[in-house]
Amino acid sequence: MGVCGSSANKFAFTEEDKKYIRISWDQFSQGDMAENGKLVFTRMFEKSPAIQDLFYYSTSCKVMSKKFGKNCQFDNHICQVFDTLGSIVSILDDCKKLETSLEDVGSAHAMFAFEKDYFNVFGECLLVCLEQKLGDSFTPQVKTAWTHFSSFILEFVLAGWTVRMDKLNVYR
């Protein structure tokens, strides 16, 4: 199929990138995805503690506490996030569907006071955790593929977030 992203879209990824993304995602998603997700979210909360405040169900149980793994709502959220990411990886060959799905993710997050910069934090933390979990399998090619893909994801998630925020601001 070629490249996802138009010539106007500076954040494109290639067929080779897709191959590396699929292989590395399969490796990353083996085992307990909630545990893998906790690695990403723990790193996010360390990097940007304000993100944790978005999780209303964490007020009585700070997510970073020893009770982290005992919070069913939070575990469910982690699974939803990584199921969505897995679904996105599964539609890499359908650029239009991919772009629409990513815009929907951004739009949904606008409803929760999710700040624009938090998407960058998630992407950075995901890359670090992919590297940590994959070890030697996280080759320079895999890193490049995920960097391209993360930039692509960010562009469309932010587009959906911006449209929804603009609509919300009209009603305020």
Tab-separated table of C-alpha atoms in Angstrom:
chain	number	residue	atom	x	y	z
A	1	MET	CA	0.000	0.000	0.000
A	2	GLY	CA	2.897	2.383	0.536
A	3	VAL	CA	3.034	5.109	3.108
A	4	CYS	CA	0.367	6.255	5.552
A	5	GLY	CA	0.238	9.998	5.638
A	6	SER	CA	-0.039	12.344	2.712
A	7	SER	CA	2.806	14.336	1.235
A	8	ALA	CA	1.455	17.244	3.287
A	9	ASN	CA	1.762	15.061	6.368
A	10	LYS	CA	5.377	15.180	7.480
A	11	PHE	CA	4.690	12.322	9.895
A	12	ALA	CA	4.516	9.342	7.577
A	13	PHE	CA	5.555	5.767	8.198
A	14	THR	CA	6.567	3.175	5.653
A	15	GLU	CA	5.860	-0.480	4.911
A	16	GLU	CA	9.136	-1.340	6.636
A	17	ASP	CA	8.039	0.656	9.677
A	18	LYS	CA	4.770	-1.297	9.723
A	19	LYS	CA	6.675	-4.577	9.767
A	20	TYR	CA	8.765	-3.500	12.755
A	21	ILE	CA	5.746	-2.061	14.570
A	22	ARG	CA	3.767	-5.286	14.181
A	23	ILE	CA	6.604	-7.565	15.248
A	24	SER	CA	7.549	-5.455	18.254
A	25	TRP	CA	3.913	-4.975	19.306
A	26	ASP	CA	3.415	-8.749	19.226
A	27	GLN	CA	6.446	-9.133	21.490
A	28	PHE	CA	5.373	-6.311	23.821
A	29	SER	CA	1.817	-7.577	24.148
A	30	GLN	CA	2.821	-11.083	25.205
A	31	GLY	CA	2.026	-11.843	28.807
A	32	ASP	CA	-0.002	-9.633	31.112
A	33	MET	CA	-0.920	-6.495	29.184
A	34	ALA	CA	-2.146	-4.783	32.367
A	35	GLU	CA	1.360	-5.165	33.809
A	36	ASN	CA	2.920	-3.853	30.606
A	37	GLY	CA	0.523	-0.920	30.695
A	38	LYS	CA	1.344	-0.211	34.327
A	39	LEU	CA	4.959	0.284	33.302
A	40	VAL	CA	3.872	2.994	30.875
A	41	PHE	CA	1.434	4.678	33.264
A	42	THR	CA	3.881	4.550	36.182
A	43	ARG	CA	6.474	6.297	34.041
A	44	MET	CA	3.845	8.855	32.928
A	45	PHE	CA	2.888	9.649	36.520
A	46	GLU	CA	6.537	10.036	37.476
A	47	LYS	CA	7.229	12.295	34.508
A	48	SER	CA	4.044	14.353	34.829
A	49	PRO	CA	2.321	13.838	38.218
A	50	ALA	CA	-0.652	16.019	37.236
A	51	ILE	CA	-1.823	13.255	34.883
A	52	GLN	CA	-2.648	11.069	37.856
A	53	ASP	CA	-5.186	13.648	39.039
A	54	LEU	CA	-7.327	12.877	35.968
A	55	PHE	CA	-8.151	9.500	37.431
A	56	TYR	CA	-10.990	10.421	39.785
A	57	TYR	CA	-11.067	6.916	41.223
A	58	SER	CA	-7.469	7.319	42.394
A	59	THR	CA	-8.256	9.968	45.044
A	60	SER	CA	-8.650	7.421	47.809
A	61	CYS	CA	-5.890	5.252	46.443
A	62	LYS	CA	-3.042	7.060	44.782
A	63	VAL	CA	-2.174	5.037	41.744
A	64	MET	CA	1.517	5.207	42.596
A	65	SER	CA	0.921	3.611	46.003
A	66	LYS	CA	1.300	-0.050	46.842
A	67	LYS	CA	-2.407	-0.377	46.020
A	68	PHE	CA	-1.628	0.391	42.378
A	69	GLY	CA	-2.335	-3.141	41.218
A	70	LYS	CA	-5.493	-3.464	43.304
A	71	ASN	CA	-7.459	-0.706	41.594
A	72	CYS	CA	-9.840	-2.535	39.228
A	73	GLN	CA	-11.039	0.647	37.518
A	74	PHE	CA	-7.491	1.666	36.769
A	75	ASP	CA	-6.567	-1.813	35.546
A	76	ASN	CA	-9.607	-1.710	33.252
A	77	HIS	CA	-8.531	1.667	31.899
A	78	ILE	CA	-5.035	0.352	31.199
A	79	CYS	CA	-6.493	-2.630	29.340
A	80	GLN	CA	-8.752	-0.332	27.289
A	81	VAL	CA	-5.811	1.893	26.347
A	82	PHE	CA	-3.656	-1.018	25.246
A	83	ASP	CA	-6.529	-2.837	23.520
A	84	THR	CA	-7.064	0.368	21.547
A	85	LEU	CA	-3.380	0.598	20.724
A	86	GLY	CA	-3.433	-3.032	19.611
A	87	SER	CA	-6.458	-2.299	17.409
A	88	ILE	CA	-4.629	0.647	15.894
A	89	VAL	CA	-1.612	-1.539	15.142
A	90	SER	CA	-3.957	-4.052	13.496
A	91	ILE	CA	-5.262	-1.471	10.985
A	92	LEU	CA	-1.931	-0.070	9.837
A	93	ASP	CA	-2.786	-0.869	6.216
A	94	ASP	CA	-6.016	1.134	6.247
A	95	CYS	CA	-4.796	4.723	6.484
A	96	LYS	CA	-8.240	6.337	6.453
A	97	LYS	CA	-9.609	4.053	9.163
A	98	LEU	CA	-6.400	4.546	11.144
A	99	GLU	CA	-6.627	8.336	10.932
A	100	THR	CA	-10.315	8.313	11.936
A	101	SER	CA	-9.666	5.978	14.869
A	102	LEU	CA	-6.856	8.189	16.133
A	103	GLU	CA	-8.993	11.323	15.811
A	104	ASP	CA	-11.687	9.546	17.852
A	105	VAL	CA	-9.155	8.784	20.590
A	106	GLY	CA	-8.167	12.446	20.753
A	107	SER	CA	-11.767	13.598	20.785
A	108	ALA	CA	-12.623	11.251	23.661
A	109	HIS	CA	-9.733	12.542	25.769
A	110	ALA	CA	-10.843	16.163	25.386
A	111	MET	CA	-13.841	15.298	27.558
A	112	PHE	CA	-11.588	14.527	30.532
A	113	ALA	CA	-9.493	17.708	30.801
A	114	PHE	CA	-6.640	15.797	29.190
A	115	GLU	CA	-3.998	18.365	28.303
A	116	LYS	CA	-2.432	18.400	24.867
A	117	ASP	CA	1.056	17.783	26.251
A	118	TYR	CA	-0.053	14.576	27.970
A	119	PHE	CA	-0.207	12.832	24.592
A	120	ASN	CA	3.509	13.525	24.127
A	121	VAL	CA	4.217	12.179	27.600
A	122	PHE	CA	2.340	8.975	26.781
A	123	GLY	CA	4.257	8.522	23.514
A	124	GLU	CA	7.632	9.099	25.160
A	125	CYS	CA	6.832	6.718	28.007
A	126	LEU	CA	5.549	4.059	25.632
A	127	LEU	CA	8.843	4.167	23.691
A	128	VAL	CA	10.872	3.842	26.886
A	129	CYS	CA	8.777	0.903	28.057
A	130	LEU	CA	8.931	-0.801	24.660
A	131	GLU	CA	12.704	-0.553	24.857
A	132	GLN	CA	12.720	-1.831	28.430
A	133	LYS	CA	10.468	-4.810	27.716
A	134	LEU	CA	11.929	-5.755	24.319
A	135	GLY	CA	15.568	-5.492	25.353
A	136	ASP	CA	17.877	-6.453	22.493
A	137	SER	CA	14.871	-6.776	20.164
A	138	PHE	CA	14.411	-3.001	20.410
A	139	THR	CA	16.764	-2.361	17.514
A	140	PRO	CA	17.467	1.023	15.936
A	141	GLN	CA	15.008	0.043	13.172
A	142	VAL	CA	12.267	-0.686	15.715
A	143	LYS	CA	12.959	2.605	17.481
A	144	THR	CA	12.798	4.500	14.195
A	145	ALA	CA	9.538	2.775	13.214
A	146	TRP	CA	7.889	3.579	16.562
A	147	THR	CA	9.198	7.137	16.454
A	148	HIS	CA	7.627	7.623	13.003
A	149	PHE	CA	4.415	5.933	14.100
A	150	SER	CA	4.231	7.907	17.353
A	151	SER	CA	4.537	11.166	15.431
A	152	PHE	CA	1.786	10.030	13.070
A	153	ILE	CA	-0.422	9.005	16.000
A	154	LEU	CA	0.161	12.314	17.721
A	155	GLU	CA	-0.818	14.343	14.670
A	156	PHE	CA	-4.230	12.694	14.318
A	157	VAL	CA	-4.968	12.341	18.038
A	158	LEU	CA	-4.272	16.056	18.462
A	159	ALA	CA	-6.476	16.864	15.471
A	160	GLY	CA	-9.407	15.036	17.096
A	161	TRP	CA	-8.650	16.584	20.485
A	162	THR	CA	-8.509	20.093	18.988
A	163	VAL	CA	-11.822	19.755	17.147
A	164	ARG	CA	-13.562	18.514	20.312
A	165	MET	CA	-11.956	21.216	22.485
A	166	ASP	CA	-13.091	23.888	20.023
A	167	LYS	CA	-16.658	22.545	20.205
A	168	LEU	CA	-16.536	22.397	24.000
A	169	ASN	CA	-15.270	25.975	24.195
A	170	VAL	CA	-18.217	27.162	22.081
A	171	TYR	CA	-20.587	25.901	24.769
A	172	ARG	CA	-18.756	27.493	27.713
